[in-house]
Short mmCIF file of C-alpha atoms (C1' of nucleotides) in Angstrom, two decimals:
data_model
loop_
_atom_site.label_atom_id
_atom_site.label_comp_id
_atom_site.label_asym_id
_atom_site.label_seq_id
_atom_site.Cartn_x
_atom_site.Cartn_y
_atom_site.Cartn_z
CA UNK A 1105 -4.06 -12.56 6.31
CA UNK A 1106 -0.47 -12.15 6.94
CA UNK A 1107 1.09 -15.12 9.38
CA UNK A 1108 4.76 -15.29 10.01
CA UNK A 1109 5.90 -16.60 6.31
CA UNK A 1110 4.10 -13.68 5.03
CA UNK A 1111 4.88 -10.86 7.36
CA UNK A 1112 8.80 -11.77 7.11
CA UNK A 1113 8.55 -11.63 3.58
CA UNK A 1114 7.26 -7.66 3.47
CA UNK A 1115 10.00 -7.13 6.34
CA UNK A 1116 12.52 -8.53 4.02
CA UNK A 1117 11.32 -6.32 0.85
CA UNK A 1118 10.61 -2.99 2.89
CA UNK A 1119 14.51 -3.77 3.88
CA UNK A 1120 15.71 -3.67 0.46
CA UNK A 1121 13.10 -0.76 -0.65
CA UNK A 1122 13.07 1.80 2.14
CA UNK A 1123 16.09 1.77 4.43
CA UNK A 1124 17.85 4.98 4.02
CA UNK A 1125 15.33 6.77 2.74
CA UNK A 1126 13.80 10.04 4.15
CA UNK A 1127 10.42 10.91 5.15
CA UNK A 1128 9.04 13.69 3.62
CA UNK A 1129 5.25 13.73 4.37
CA UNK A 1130 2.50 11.36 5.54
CA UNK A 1131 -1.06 11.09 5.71
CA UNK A 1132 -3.13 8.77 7.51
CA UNK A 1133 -7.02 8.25 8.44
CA UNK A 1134 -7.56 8.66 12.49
CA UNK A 1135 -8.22 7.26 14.43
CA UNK A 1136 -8.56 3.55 12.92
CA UNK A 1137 -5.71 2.73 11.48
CA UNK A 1138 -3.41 5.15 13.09
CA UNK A 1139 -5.22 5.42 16.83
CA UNK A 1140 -2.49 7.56 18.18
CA UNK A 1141 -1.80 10.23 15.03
CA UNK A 1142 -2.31 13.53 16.93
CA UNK A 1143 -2.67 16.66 14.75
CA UNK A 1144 1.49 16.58 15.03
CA UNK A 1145 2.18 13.41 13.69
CA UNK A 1146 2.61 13.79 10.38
CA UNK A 1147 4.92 17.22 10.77
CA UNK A 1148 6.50 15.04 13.53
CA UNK A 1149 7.17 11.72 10.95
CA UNK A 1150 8.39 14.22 8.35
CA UNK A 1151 12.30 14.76 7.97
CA UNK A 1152 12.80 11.14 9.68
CA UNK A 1153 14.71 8.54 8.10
CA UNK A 1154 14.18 4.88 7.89
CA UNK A 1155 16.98 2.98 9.67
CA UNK A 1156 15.82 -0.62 9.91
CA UNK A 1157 13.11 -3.04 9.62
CA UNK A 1158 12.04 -5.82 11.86
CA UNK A 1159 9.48 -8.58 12.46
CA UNK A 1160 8.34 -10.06 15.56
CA UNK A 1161 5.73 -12.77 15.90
CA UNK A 1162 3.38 -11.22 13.19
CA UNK A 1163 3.87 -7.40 13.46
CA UNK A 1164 5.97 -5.27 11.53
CA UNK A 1165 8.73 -2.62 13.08
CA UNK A 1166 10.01 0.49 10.97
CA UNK A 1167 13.06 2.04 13.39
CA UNK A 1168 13.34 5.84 12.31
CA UNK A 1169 16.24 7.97 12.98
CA UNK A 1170 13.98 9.59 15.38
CA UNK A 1171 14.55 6.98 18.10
CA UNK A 1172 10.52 6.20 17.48
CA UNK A 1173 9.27 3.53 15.51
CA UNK A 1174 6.52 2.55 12.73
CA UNK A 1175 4.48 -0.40 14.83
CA UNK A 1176 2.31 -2.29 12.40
CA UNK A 1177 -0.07 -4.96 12.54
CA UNK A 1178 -1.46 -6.05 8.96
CA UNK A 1179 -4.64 -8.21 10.59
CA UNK A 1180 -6.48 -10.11 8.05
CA UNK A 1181 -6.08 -7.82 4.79
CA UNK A 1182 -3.42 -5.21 5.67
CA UNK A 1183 -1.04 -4.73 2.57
CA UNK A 1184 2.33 -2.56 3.01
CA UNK A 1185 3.15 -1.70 -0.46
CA UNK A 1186 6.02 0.11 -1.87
CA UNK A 1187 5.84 2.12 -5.23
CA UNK A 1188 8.72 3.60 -7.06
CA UNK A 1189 8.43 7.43 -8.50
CA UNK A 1190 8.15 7.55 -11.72
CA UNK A 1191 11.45 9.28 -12.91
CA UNK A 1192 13.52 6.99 -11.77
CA UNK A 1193 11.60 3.77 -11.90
CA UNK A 1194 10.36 3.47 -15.22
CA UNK A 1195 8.81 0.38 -17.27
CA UNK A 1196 11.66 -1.65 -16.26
CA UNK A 1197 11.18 -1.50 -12.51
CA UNK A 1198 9.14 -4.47 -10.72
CA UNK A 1199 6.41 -2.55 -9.91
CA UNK A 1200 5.64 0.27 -12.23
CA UNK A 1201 2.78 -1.51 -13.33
CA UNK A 1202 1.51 -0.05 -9.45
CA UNK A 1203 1.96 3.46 -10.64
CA UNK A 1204 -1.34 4.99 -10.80
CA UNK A 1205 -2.89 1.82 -9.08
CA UNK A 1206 -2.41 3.04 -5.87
CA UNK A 1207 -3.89 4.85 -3.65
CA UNK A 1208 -7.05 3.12 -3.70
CA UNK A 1209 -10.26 2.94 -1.85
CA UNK A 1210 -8.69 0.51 1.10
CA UNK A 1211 -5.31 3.01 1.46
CA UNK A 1212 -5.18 4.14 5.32
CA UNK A 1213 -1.99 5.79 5.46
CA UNK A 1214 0.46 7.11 2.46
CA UNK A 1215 4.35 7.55 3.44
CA UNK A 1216 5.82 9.79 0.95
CA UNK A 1217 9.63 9.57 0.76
CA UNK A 1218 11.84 12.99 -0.24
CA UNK A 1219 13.00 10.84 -3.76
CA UNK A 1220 9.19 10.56 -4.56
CA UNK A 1221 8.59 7.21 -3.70
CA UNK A 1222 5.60 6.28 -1.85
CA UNK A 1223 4.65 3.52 0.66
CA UNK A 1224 1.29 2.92 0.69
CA UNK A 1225 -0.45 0.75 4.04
CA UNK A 1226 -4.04 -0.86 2.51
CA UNK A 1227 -6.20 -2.49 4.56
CA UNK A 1228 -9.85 -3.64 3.38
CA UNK A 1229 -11.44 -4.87 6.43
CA UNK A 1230 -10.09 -1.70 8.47
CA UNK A 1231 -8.76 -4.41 11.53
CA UNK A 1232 -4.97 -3.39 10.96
CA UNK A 1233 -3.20 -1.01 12.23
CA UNK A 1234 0.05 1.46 12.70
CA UNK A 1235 1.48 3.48 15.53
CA UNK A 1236 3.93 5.47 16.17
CA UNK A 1237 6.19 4.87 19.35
CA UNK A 1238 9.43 5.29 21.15
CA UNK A 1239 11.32 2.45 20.19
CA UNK A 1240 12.68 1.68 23.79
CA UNK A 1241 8.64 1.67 24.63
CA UNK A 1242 7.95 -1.52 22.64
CA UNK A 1243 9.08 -3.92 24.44
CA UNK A 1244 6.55 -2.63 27.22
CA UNK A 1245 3.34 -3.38 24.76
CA UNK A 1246 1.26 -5.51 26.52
CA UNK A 1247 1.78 -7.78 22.84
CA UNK A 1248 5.54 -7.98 23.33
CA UNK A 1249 4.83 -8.58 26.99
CA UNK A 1250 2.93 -11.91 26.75
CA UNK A 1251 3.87 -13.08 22.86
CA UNK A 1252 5.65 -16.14 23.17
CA UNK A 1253 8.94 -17.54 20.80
CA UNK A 1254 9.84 -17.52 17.26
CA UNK A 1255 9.26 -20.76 15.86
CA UNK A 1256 11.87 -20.21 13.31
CA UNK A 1257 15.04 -19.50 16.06
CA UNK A 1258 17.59 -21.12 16.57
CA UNK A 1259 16.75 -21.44 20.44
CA UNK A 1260 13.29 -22.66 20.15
CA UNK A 1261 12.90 -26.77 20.82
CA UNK A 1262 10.71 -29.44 19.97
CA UNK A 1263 10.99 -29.33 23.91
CA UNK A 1264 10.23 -26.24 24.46
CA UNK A 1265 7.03 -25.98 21.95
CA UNK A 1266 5.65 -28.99 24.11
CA UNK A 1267 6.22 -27.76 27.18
CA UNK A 1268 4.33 -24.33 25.84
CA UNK A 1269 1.51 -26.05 24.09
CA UNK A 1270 1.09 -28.66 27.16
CA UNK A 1271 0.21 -24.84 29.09
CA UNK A 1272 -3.18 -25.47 27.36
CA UNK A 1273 -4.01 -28.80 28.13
CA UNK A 1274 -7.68 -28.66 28.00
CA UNK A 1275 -7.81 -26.92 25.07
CA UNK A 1276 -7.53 -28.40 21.03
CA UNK A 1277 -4.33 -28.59 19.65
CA UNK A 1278 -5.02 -26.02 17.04
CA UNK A 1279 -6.32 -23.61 19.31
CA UNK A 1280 -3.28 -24.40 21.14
CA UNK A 1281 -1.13 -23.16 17.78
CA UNK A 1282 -2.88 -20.31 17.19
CA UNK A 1283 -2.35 -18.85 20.46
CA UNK A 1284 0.41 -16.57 20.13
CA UNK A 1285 1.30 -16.60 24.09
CA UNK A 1286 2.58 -20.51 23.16
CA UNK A 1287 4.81 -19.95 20.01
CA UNK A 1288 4.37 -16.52 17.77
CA UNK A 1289 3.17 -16.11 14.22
CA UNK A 1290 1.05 -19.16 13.75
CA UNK A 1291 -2.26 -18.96 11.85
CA UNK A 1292 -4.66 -20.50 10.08
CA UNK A 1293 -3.07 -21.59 7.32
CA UNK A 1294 0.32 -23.19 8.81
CA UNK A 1295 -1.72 -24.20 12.13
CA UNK A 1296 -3.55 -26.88 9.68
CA UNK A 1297 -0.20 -27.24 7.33
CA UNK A 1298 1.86 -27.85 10.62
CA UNK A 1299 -0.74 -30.56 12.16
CA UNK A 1300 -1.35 -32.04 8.52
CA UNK A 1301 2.57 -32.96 8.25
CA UNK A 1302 2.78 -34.53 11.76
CA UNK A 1303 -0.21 -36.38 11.27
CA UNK A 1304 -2.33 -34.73 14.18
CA UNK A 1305 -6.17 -34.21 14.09
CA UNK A 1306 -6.94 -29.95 14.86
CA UNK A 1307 -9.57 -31.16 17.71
CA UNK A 1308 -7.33 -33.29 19.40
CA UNK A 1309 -7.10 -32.03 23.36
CA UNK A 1310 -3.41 -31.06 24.16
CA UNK A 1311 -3.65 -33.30 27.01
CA UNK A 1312 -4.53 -36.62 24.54
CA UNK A 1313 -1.23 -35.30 22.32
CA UNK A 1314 1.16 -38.37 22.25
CA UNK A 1315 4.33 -37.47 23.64
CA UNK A 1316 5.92 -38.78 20.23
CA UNK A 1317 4.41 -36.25 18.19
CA UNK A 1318 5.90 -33.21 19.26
CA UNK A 1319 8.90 -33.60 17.78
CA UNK A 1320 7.60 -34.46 14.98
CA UNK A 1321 4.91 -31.34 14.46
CA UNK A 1322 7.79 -29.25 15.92
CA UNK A 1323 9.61 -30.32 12.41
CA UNK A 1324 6.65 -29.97 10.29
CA UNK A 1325 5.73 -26.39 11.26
CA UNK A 1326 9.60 -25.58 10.51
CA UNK A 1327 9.47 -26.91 7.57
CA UNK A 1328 6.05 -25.33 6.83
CA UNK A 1329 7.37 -21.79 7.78
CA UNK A 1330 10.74 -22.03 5.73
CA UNK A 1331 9.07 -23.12 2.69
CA UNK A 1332 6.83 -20.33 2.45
CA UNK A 1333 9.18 -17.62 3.70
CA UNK A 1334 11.29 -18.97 0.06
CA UNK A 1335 7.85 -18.86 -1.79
CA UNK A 1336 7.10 -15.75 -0.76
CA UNK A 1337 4.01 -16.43 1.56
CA UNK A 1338 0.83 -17.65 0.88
CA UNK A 1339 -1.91 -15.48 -0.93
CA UNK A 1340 -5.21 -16.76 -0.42
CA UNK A 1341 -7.63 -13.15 -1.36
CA UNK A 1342 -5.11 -9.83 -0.23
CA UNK A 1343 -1.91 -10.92 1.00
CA UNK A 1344 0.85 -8.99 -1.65
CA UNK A 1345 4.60 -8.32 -0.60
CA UNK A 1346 6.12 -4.88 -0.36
CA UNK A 1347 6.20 -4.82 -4.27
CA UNK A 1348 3.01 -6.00 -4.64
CA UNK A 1349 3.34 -9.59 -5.66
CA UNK A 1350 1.39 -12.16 -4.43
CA UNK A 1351 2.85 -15.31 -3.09
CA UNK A 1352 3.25 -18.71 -3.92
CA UNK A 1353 2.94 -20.73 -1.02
CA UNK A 1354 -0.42 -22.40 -1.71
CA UNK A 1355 0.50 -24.41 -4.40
CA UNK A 1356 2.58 -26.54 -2.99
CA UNK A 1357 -0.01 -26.71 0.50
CA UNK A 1358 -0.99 -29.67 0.99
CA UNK A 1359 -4.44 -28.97 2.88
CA UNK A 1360 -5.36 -24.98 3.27
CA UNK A 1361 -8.19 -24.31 0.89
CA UNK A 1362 -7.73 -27.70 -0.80
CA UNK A 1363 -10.87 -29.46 0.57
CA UNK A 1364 -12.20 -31.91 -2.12
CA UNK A 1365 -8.80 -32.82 -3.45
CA UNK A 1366 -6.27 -35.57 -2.43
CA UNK A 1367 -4.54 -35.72 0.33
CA UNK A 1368 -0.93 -35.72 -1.23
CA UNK A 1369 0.17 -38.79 0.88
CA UNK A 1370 -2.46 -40.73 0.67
CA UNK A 1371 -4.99 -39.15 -2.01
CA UNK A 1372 -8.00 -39.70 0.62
CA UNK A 1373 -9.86 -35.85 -0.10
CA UNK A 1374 -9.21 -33.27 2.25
CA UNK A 1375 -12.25 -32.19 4.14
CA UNK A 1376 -13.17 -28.76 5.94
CA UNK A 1377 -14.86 -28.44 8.92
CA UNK A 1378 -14.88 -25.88 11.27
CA UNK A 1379 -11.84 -25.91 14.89
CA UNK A 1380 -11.57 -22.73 17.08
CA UNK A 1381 -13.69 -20.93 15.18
CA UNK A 1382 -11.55 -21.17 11.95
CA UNK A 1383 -12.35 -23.37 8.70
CA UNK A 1384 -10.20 -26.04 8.81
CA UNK A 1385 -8.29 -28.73 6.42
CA UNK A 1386 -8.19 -32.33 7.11
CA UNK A 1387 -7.03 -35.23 5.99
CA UNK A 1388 -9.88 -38.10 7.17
CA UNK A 1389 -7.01 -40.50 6.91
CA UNK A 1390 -4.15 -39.28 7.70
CA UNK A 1391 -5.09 -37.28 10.85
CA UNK A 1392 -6.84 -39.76 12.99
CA UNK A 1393 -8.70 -37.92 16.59
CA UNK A 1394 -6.99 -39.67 19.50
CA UNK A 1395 -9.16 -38.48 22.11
"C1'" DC B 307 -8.08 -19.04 36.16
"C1'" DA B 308 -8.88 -21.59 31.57
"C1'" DC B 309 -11.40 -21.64 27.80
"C1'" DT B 310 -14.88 -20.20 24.16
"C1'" DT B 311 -17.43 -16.95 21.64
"C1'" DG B 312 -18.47 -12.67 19.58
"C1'" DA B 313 -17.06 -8.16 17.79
"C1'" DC B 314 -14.37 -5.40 14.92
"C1'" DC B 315 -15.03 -4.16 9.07
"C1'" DT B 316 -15.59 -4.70 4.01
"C1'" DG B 317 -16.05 -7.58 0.14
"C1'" DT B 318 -17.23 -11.76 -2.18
"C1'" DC B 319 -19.43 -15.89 -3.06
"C1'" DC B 320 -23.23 -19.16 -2.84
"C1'" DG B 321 -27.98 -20.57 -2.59
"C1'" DC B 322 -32.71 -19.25 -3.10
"C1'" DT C 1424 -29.96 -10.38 -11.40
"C1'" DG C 1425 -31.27 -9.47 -6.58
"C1'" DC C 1426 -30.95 -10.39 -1.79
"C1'" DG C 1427 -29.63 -12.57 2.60
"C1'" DG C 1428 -26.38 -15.08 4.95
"C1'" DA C 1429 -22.01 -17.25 5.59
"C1'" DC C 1430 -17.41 -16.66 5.39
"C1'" DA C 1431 -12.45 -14.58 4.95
"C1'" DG C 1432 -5.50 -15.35 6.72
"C1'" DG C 1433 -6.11 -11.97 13.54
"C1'" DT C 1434 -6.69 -10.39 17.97
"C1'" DC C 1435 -9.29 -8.64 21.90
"C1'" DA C 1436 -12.95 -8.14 25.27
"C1'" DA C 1437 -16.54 -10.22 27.39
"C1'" DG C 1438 -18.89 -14.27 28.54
"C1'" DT C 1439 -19.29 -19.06 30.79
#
DNA sequence: CACTTGACCTGTCCGC
DNA sequence: TGCGGACAGGTCAAGT
């Protein structure tokens, strides 16, 4: 599920929603989706505060006044949603239509704030996960260690993605992408959005990659990655925001899950096959192999 | 070491 | 309808 675009755009609602407010009690399934939630934990998260909300690459970071953070991963069909109590946020709120909706059969853990509101992590498939740490300990994951730049700042190059992809020269270019040790928060869906818009077949060997076409897949997967941070992500089965909402993203995609319709540049259809052990988008046309 | 493949889970969809 | 198999947005460990 969740690649950059969509992870930034729960950080930036759980922001809004949850800053400032006060644990009062959790509970959680062990040891699956919380593998280190001792007997303590939840005594130990209660009476902490929420003092900020981060992203990096695709995992989520809730700082507590505790000096520990909230270290989540949503995986493929994680969902961090926020609901409102129902005193204060009545009909008119965004998502009081969630009110009574939720917990459900995939909730793994349930934050309950002192005001009554809840947050709620889902997660279907069970491959997600949260933790609780010492902030200063994070940058010491073996993740944070090894995960490489964020495509999106303002000190990551054209240059510098080449030189980082060209550290997997025998590999395919989208394989290449979707390692997050070369550039952070890539998936599935902007791995074959990126190398659609700089006209770049997914099987192409890093070492065949014309030197000329960095810069321009550099631009594409910016381009791909702002666009769907404004349309709120891209909601292909789970993906919802911290309100619940799904995003918009995929309609305006111009190959993920579009196989049998035109090519927007050059109305060829898109075609699927399957790179790196993902399902892939193509355009026959556009995105000739160069090996 | 570099690279590829399976495993982790549950749910859904597609073909027989 | 029912059933089996393939597949789903991510990452690891284990294999070659």
């Amino acid at each position: 599920m969740p690649e950059l675009p969509e992870v930034e755009t729960v950080k930036r609602g759980l922001e809004r929603l949850i800053v400032g407010k006060t644990i009062a009690s959790a509970q959680f399934d062990t040891p699956k989706s919380f593998p280190n939630a001792e007997a303590d934990v939840a005594s130990f998260l209660a009476g902490s505060s929420v003092v900020a909300v981060h992203r990096r690459a695709k995992v989520l970071l809730i700082g507590l006044s505790t000096n520990y953070s909230l270290v989540i991963h949503l995986k493929m069909t994680g969902q961090l949603v926020f609901v409102g109590d129902k005193e204060r946020f009545g009909a008119g709120h965004p998502n009081a239509s969630l009110i009574g909706q939720l917990p459900d059969k995939s909730t793994r853990v349930t934050l309950t704030f002192s005001d009554g509101s809840r947050l709620y992590f889902n997660d279907q498939r069970k491959f997600g996960w949260m933790r609780l740490l010492p902030t200063p300990e994070i940058v010491n994951l073996d993740f944070f260690k090894k995960v490489g730049p964020e495509p999106l700042s303002a000190d990551f190059s054209w240059q510098n993605l080449q030189a980082r992809l060209q550290r997997r020269k025998n590999t395919n270019i989208k394989a290449a992408l979707l390692d997050q040790t070369v550039v952070a928060g890539i998936g599935n869906i902007y791995a074959d959005e990126s190398l659609w818009g700089a006209k770049l077949h997914p099987t192409t060997l890093v070492k065949n990659v014309p030197a000329a076409k960095y810069k321009p897949l550099y631009t594409a997967m910016q381009a791909v990655l702002t666009q769907s941070i404004a349309e709120g992500g891209s909601s292909d089965r789970n993906y919802v925001d911290a309100e619940g909402s799904r995003g918009r993203y995929l309609n305006f995609a111009a190959v993920f899950r579009r196989e049998g319709r035109p090519c927007p540049r050059c109305n060829t259809l898109i075609v699927k096959t399957r790179v790196a052990g993902r399902g892939t988008h193509t355009c026959p046309k556009c995105q000739k192999l160069v090996n």
